[in-house]
Every structure is written in structure tokens, then in C-alpha cells.
Amino acid sequence: MHRVRSGSGHFDRAMCMYKVGHMINLKISALAGALAIGLASMASAASVTFNFADKDRTKTPSIEMTDASGLKLTTTAARYSYLSGNYIDRNLGGKVKTDKDAGLSVLTGSNDSHWIDGGGTYNDVAVLTFSKNVEVKSLLLYGWDSGDKLGFSTDFTKAGPGGWVSYGGSLPSVGESSVFYLWSHYDSKVEFKLKAITVEYEESTNQTPVPLPASGVLLLGALGGAAALRRRRKA
């Protein structure tokens, strides 16, 4: 009879160890799942469109627009001159304005027309500065035709702009940045306005994932139970 009881006790302890081990595995799996959910919730891609053709804005050194998500866009003016194959001037200066149903224009001289254009004393540049790093997905232009050329990049130096592209609905590859330059080709026939720009950025949605603390407590409880079981076996 004593041996039967002893065998039953070993069986009971083995079953108990199995159950505790099973619980630990379940809680570790739950913690891993919660961690995956928490990490996935910390960042997501947000798409934002800034509309310059929504209303009239008078001439001003800068235009500030903030989306409901909190992304801010500040638009200012720059200018450059081109003569005999050389860029002879590049600096910030001028003003920006918008026209309802048409969009953004840049004015860099006293007689400059209300476009982003290549005529007049200076060639116009729109400087778009975002509060976060973004990737530009699309531009919507007003007054554009197939013969026009524009520059679009994250770099605009005193040496002048880089290569020109004929904009046909697809953007040149410029990469992610917080500052972008949009300028007209040095040609008096080139003129357009920026109606809208659409960008994407990584938006933080949950800085402190909620599932992690509760899952951590479960895991600690399971590990504590396993330690207590080992102490009982030694006793």
C-alpha cells in the first residue's frame, strides 16, 4: 500500500509540474504576442495632403499650415539667377501667396508675376519645410503643360540646382527629408503653381504599449510558481 501511495504522489507531482510548465509556456506566448502588438502599434504610416488652392492668401514671407495629425508645413521663398551657363545667385528671399482654385506662387522681384516661374530677374523657388521627415508622394500643379520643366530635390546650393526633369505626373526620386525645394527652369515660358502636395510619414500611435505591463506580471507570477515548486521538491 505504501508503494501505491508513493507512486500516486510521484504521478501527482509530475502532473503538477506539467500544468505549471504549460502555464509558463502559455504566458510566455501571451507576452510575446503582446510585445508584437505593442511594437506594431508604436508607428504607422500617415498620409497627409496640404491644399494650397483652398483660399486666397496675400503676399507674405511664409505660409504655415498644420494638418489635424499635427504635421506642420512652412512654405517660404528662395531665388536664383542663371547667366551664360552659370548660376550667379542663390539665396532666400521674396514672398509667397496663394490663389483660390489655383495654388501657391512665389514672388522674388518687384515685377515678378504671380507664378512659380523662370521669367523676371530671378527664377522662383518654393521651399517646403515640414516639422517631421516625410516622403513626398505626389504634386498637383496648376497651369502645367508638357513643355514646362521643373526641379524638385532635397538639396539646393549656391552652385545651383541639379538636373532638370520634365514633370509628367511622376516625381523624381528625392528620398525622405524635412525640407524640399521646388523650382522652375530658367526659361521665361515656364510657369506653374502648386495646388497641393501629398506626403507620408511615420506616425507614433502608442508611446507606452498597454499590454506589456500586465503580461509581464503574468510571466513573473508563473516563474515564481515554478521556483516554489522546485523548492518543495528539494524539501
Tab-separated table of C-alpha atoms in Angstrom:
chain	number	residue	atom	x	y	z
A	1	MET	CA	0.000	0.000	0.000
A	2	HIS	CA	2.860	2.337	0.805
A	3	ARG	CA	4.316	1.866	-2.681
A	4	VAL	CA	0.975	2.614	-4.314
A	5	ARG	CA	0.679	5.873	-2.383
A	6	SER	CA	4.259	6.788	-3.277
A	7	GLY	CA	3.611	6.109	-6.959
A	8	SER	CA	0.449	8.168	-6.826
A	9	GLY	CA	2.370	11.037	-5.219
A	10	HIS	CA	5.009	10.976	-7.962
A	11	PHE	CA	2.263	10.969	-10.575
A	12	ASP	CA	0.514	13.906	-8.930
A	13	ARG	CA	3.758	15.889	-8.756
A	14	ALA	CA	4.531	15.096	-12.379
A	15	MET	CA	1.072	16.290	-13.427
A	16	CYS	CA	1.501	19.434	-11.332
A	17	MET	CA	4.850	20.171	-12.967
A	18	TYR	CA	3.309	19.641	-16.403
A	19	LYS	CA	0.488	22.052	-15.622
A	20	VAL	CA	2.853	24.734	-14.291
A	21	GLY	CA	5.169	24.299	-17.280
A	22	HIS	CA	2.202	24.516	-19.609
A	23	MET	CA	1.034	27.697	-17.907
A	24	ILE	CA	4.515	29.218	-18.233
A	25	ASN	CA	4.584	28.421	-21.947
A	26	LEU	CA	1.144	29.952	-22.398
A	27	LYS	CA	2.124	33.120	-20.510
A	28	ILE	CA	5.402	33.475	-22.377
A	29	SER	CA	3.456	33.112	-25.641
A	30	ALA	CA	0.968	35.723	-24.424
A	31	LEU	CA	3.820	38.094	-23.551
A	32	ALA	CA	5.432	37.592	-26.963
A	33	GLY	CA	2.103	38.288	-28.642
A	34	ALA	CA	1.543	41.403	-26.541
A	35	LEU	CA	5.057	42.596	-27.339
A	36	ALA	CA	4.450	42.142	-31.066
A	37	ILE	CA	1.158	44.022	-30.807
A	38	GLY	CA	2.795	46.776	-28.759
A	39	LEU	CA	5.641	47.260	-31.220
A	40	ALA	CA	3.272	47.247	-34.182
A	41	SER	CA	1.138	49.932	-32.552
A	42	MET	CA	4.039	52.304	-31.932
A	43	ALA	CA	4.381	53.507	-35.549
A	44	SER	CA	2.221	53.580	-38.639
A	45	ALA	CA	2.362	55.401	-41.972
A	46	ALA	CA	0.201	58.520	-42.098
A	47	SER	CA	-0.731	60.194	-45.385
A	48	VAL	CA	-1.349	63.962	-45.403
A	49	THR	CA	-2.345	66.327	-48.224
A	50	PHE	CA	-1.733	70.072	-47.948
A	51	ASN	CA	-4.032	72.091	-50.222
A	52	PHE	CA	-2.703	75.459	-51.380
A	53	ALA	CA	-5.758	76.136	-53.547
A	54	ASP	CA	-8.276	76.208	-50.694
A	55	LYS	CA	-8.293	80.004	-50.298
A	56	ASP	CA	-6.595	83.297	-51.173
A	57	ARG	CA	-3.578	84.253	-49.066
A	58	THR	CA	-1.928	87.655	-49.527
A	59	LYS	CA	1.799	88.115	-50.105
A	60	THR	CA	3.754	87.113	-47.015
A	61	PRO	CA	7.269	85.907	-46.115
A	62	SER	CA	5.891	82.496	-45.094
A	63	ILE	CA	2.742	80.381	-45.084
A	64	GLU	CA	2.147	77.921	-42.246
A	65	MET	CA	-0.282	75.000	-42.480
A	66	THR	CA	-0.887	72.310	-39.840
A	67	ASP	CA	-2.752	69.074	-40.503
A	68	ALA	CA	-5.137	67.543	-37.952
A	69	SER	CA	-2.481	64.901	-37.248
A	70	GLY	CA	-0.088	67.636	-36.070
A	71	LEU	CA	2.226	67.674	-39.103
A	72	LYS	CA	3.239	71.266	-39.898
A	73	LEU	CA	4.303	72.682	-43.270
A	74	THR	CA	6.038	76.064	-43.550
A	75	THR	CA	6.436	77.469	-47.068
A	76	THR	CA	8.918	80.231	-47.871
A	77	ALA	CA	10.597	81.636	-50.994
A	78	ALA	CA	14.074	81.386	-52.482
A	79	ARG	CA	15.533	82.586	-55.755
A	80	TYR	CA	18.424	82.111	-58.141
A	81	SER	CA	19.788	83.677	-61.325
A	82	TYR	CA	21.270	81.958	-64.354
A	83	LEU	CA	23.545	83.633	-66.888
A	84	SER	CA	25.771	82.190	-69.635
A	85	GLY	CA	25.786	78.699	-68.200
A	86	ASN	CA	26.466	79.815	-64.621
A	87	TYR	CA	24.304	80.184	-61.541
A	88	ILE	CA	25.202	83.612	-60.243
A	89	ASP	CA	22.964	83.976	-57.214
A	90	ARG	CA	21.067	81.799	-54.795
A	91	ASN	CA	19.515	82.989	-51.541
A	92	LEU	CA	16.375	83.022	-49.515
A	93	GLY	CA	14.199	85.962	-50.355
A	94	GLY	CA	10.881	87.020	-51.745
A	95	LYS	CA	7.356	86.211	-50.703
A	96	VAL	CA	4.726	83.554	-51.215
A	97	LYS	CA	0.982	83.755	-51.785
A	98	THR	CA	-1.913	81.554	-52.807
A	99	ASP	CA	-4.909	81.962	-55.105
A	100	LYS	CA	-8.116	80.046	-54.516
A	101	ASP	CA	-8.564	77.185	-57.021
A	102	ALA	CA	-5.045	77.792	-58.419
A	103	GLY	CA	-2.489	77.432	-55.649
A	104	LEU	CA	0.919	78.638	-54.483
A	105	SER	CA	3.063	81.187	-56.263
A	106	VAL	CA	6.461	82.722	-55.457
A	107	LEU	CA	7.375	86.392	-55.921
A	108	THR	CA	11.089	87.205	-55.913
A	109	GLY	CA	11.183	90.617	-57.603
A	110	SER	CA	9.200	93.839	-57.782
A	111	ASN	CA	7.718	92.972	-61.185
A	112	ASP	CA	7.556	89.218	-60.779
A	113	SER	CA	4.344	87.586	-61.975
A	114	HIS	CA	2.267	85.520	-59.576
A	115	TRP	CA	3.577	82.094	-60.550
A	116	ILE	CA	6.492	79.803	-59.802
A	117	ASP	CA	8.250	80.812	-62.986
A	118	GLY	CA	11.535	81.250	-64.805
A	119	GLY	CA	10.918	84.801	-66.021
A	120	GLY	CA	11.896	88.126	-64.479
A	121	THR	CA	15.118	88.999	-62.665
A	122	TYR	CA	15.124	85.824	-60.572
A	123	ASN	CA	13.952	82.272	-61.015
A	124	ASP	CA	11.424	81.256	-58.377
A	125	VAL	CA	11.899	78.539	-55.748
A	126	ALA	CA	9.291	77.296	-53.263
A	127	VAL	CA	10.908	75.993	-50.063
A	128	LEU	CA	8.718	73.431	-48.275
A	129	THR	CA	9.757	72.721	-44.680
A	130	PHE	CA	7.969	70.008	-42.680
A	131	SER	CA	8.010	69.510	-38.913
A	132	LYS	CA	8.950	65.834	-39.435
A	133	ASN	CA	10.811	63.840	-42.049
A	134	VAL	CA	8.386	62.926	-44.823
A	135	GLU	CA	8.329	61.210	-48.184
A	136	VAL	CA	6.644	63.182	-50.955
A	137	LYS	CA	4.115	61.013	-52.780
A	138	SER	CA	2.592	63.442	-55.298
A	139	LEU	CA	2.400	67.037	-56.508
A	140	LEU	CA	-0.678	68.636	-58.021
A	141	LEU	CA	0.224	71.526	-60.327
A	142	TYR	CA	-1.837	74.303	-61.897
A	143	GLY	CA	-1.010	75.784	-65.317
A	144	TRP	CA	1.332	72.943	-66.181
A	145	ASP	CA	1.973	71.789	-69.743
A	146	SER	CA	4.221	69.173	-71.291
A	147	GLY	CA	6.792	71.749	-72.393
A	148	ASP	CA	7.465	73.011	-68.880
A	149	LYS	CA	10.356	71.811	-66.761
A	150	LEU	CA	10.858	71.923	-63.041
A	151	GLY	CA	13.413	70.979	-60.405
A	152	PHE	CA	12.486	69.119	-57.254
A	153	SER	CA	15.027	67.982	-54.681
A	154	THR	CA	16.177	67.981	-51.073
A	155	ASP	CA	19.306	69.952	-51.941
A	156	PHE	CA	19.586	73.424	-53.399
A	157	THR	CA	23.027	75.000	-53.082
A	158	LYS	CA	24.693	78.225	-54.128
A	159	ALA	CA	26.156	76.320	-57.079
A	160	GLY	CA	22.626	75.973	-58.377
A	161	PRO	CA	20.046	73.259	-58.785
A	162	GLY	CA	20.701	69.753	-60.003
A	163	GLY	CA	19.282	68.071	-63.095
A	164	TRP	CA	16.002	69.178	-64.575
A	165	VAL	CA	13.087	66.865	-65.116
A	166	SER	CA	10.009	67.100	-67.275
A	167	TYR	CA	7.202	66.530	-64.825
A	168	GLY	CA	4.630	64.145	-66.256
A	169	GLY	CA	2.834	63.030	-63.126
A	170	SER	CA	5.637	61.002	-61.542
A	171	LEU	CA	8.149	62.529	-59.167
A	172	PRO	CA	11.914	62.286	-59.431
A	173	SER	CA	13.471	60.205	-56.679
A	174	VAL	CA	14.350	62.609	-53.851
A	175	GLY	CA	14.258	60.462	-50.712
A	176	GLU	CA	12.926	61.287	-47.281
A	177	SER	CA	13.617	64.712	-45.787
A	178	SER	CA	12.076	67.586	-43.850
A	179	VAL	CA	12.985	70.254	-46.455
A	180	PHE	CA	12.165	70.174	-50.179
A	181	TYR	CA	12.843	72.663	-52.985
A	182	LEU	CA	10.539	73.109	-55.972
A	183	TRP	CA	11.770	75.474	-58.657
A	184	SER	CA	11.160	76.465	-62.249
A	185	HIS	CA	13.507	76.021	-65.163
A	186	TYR	CA	15.391	79.179	-66.229
A	187	ASP	CA	13.019	79.793	-69.118
A	188	SER	CA	10.569	82.678	-69.385
A	189	LYS	CA	7.934	80.312	-70.806
A	190	VAL	CA	7.930	78.042	-67.725
A	191	GLU	CA	5.283	78.910	-65.159
A	192	PHE	CA	3.068	76.910	-62.814
A	193	LYS	CA	1.501	76.961	-59.345
A	194	LEU	CA	1.498	74.295	-56.673
A	195	LYS	CA	-2.101	73.294	-55.910
A	196	ALA	CA	-1.378	70.510	-53.420
A	197	ILE	CA	1.306	68.231	-52.071
A	198	THR	CA	0.754	64.775	-50.533
A	199	VAL	CA	3.309	63.269	-48.152
A	200	GLU	CA	3.674	60.244	-45.905
A	201	TYR	CA	5.460	59.973	-42.560
A	202	GLU	CA	5.803	57.560	-39.648
A	203	GLU	CA	3.244	58.487	-37.021
A	204	SER	CA	3.678	57.294	-33.415
A	205	THR	CA	0.358	55.938	-32.192
A	206	ASN	CA	1.218	54.449	-28.771
A	207	GLN	CA	4.349	55.553	-26.971
A	208	THR	CA	3.717	53.215	-23.975
A	209	PRO	CA	2.141	49.941	-25.153
A	210	VAL	CA	-0.584	48.952	-22.671
A	211	PRO	CA	-0.411	45.116	-22.989
A	212	LEU	CA	3.217	44.853	-21.855
A	213	PRO	CA	2.954	45.596	-18.085
A	214	ALA	CA	0.044	43.184	-17.488
A	215	SER	CA	1.736	40.428	-19.475
A	216	GLY	CA	4.968	40.980	-17.579
A	217	VAL	CA	3.175	40.447	-14.258
A	218	LEU	CA	1.698	37.182	-15.543
A	219	LEU	CA	5.119	35.952	-16.606
A	220	LEU	CA	6.707	36.841	-13.253
A	221	GLY	CA	3.883	35.050	-11.418
A	222	ALA	CA	4.390	31.915	-13.500
A	223	LEU	CA	8.148	31.930	-12.934
A	224	GLY	CA	7.614	32.439	-9.195
A	225	GLY	CA	5.294	29.413	-9.126
A	226	ALA	CA	7.886	27.276	-10.866
A	227	ALA	CA	10.555	28.324	-8.349
A	228	ALA	CA	8.260	27.458	-5.423
A	229	LEU	CA	7.590	24.028	-6.936
A	230	ARG	CA	11.346	23.339	-7.222
A	231	ARG	CA	11.850	24.273	-3.532
A	232	ARG	CA	9.061	21.876	-2.490
A	233	ARG	CA	10.682	19.020	-4.462
A	234	LYS	CA	14.037	19.579	-2.754
A	235	ALA	CA	12.357	19.576	0.655
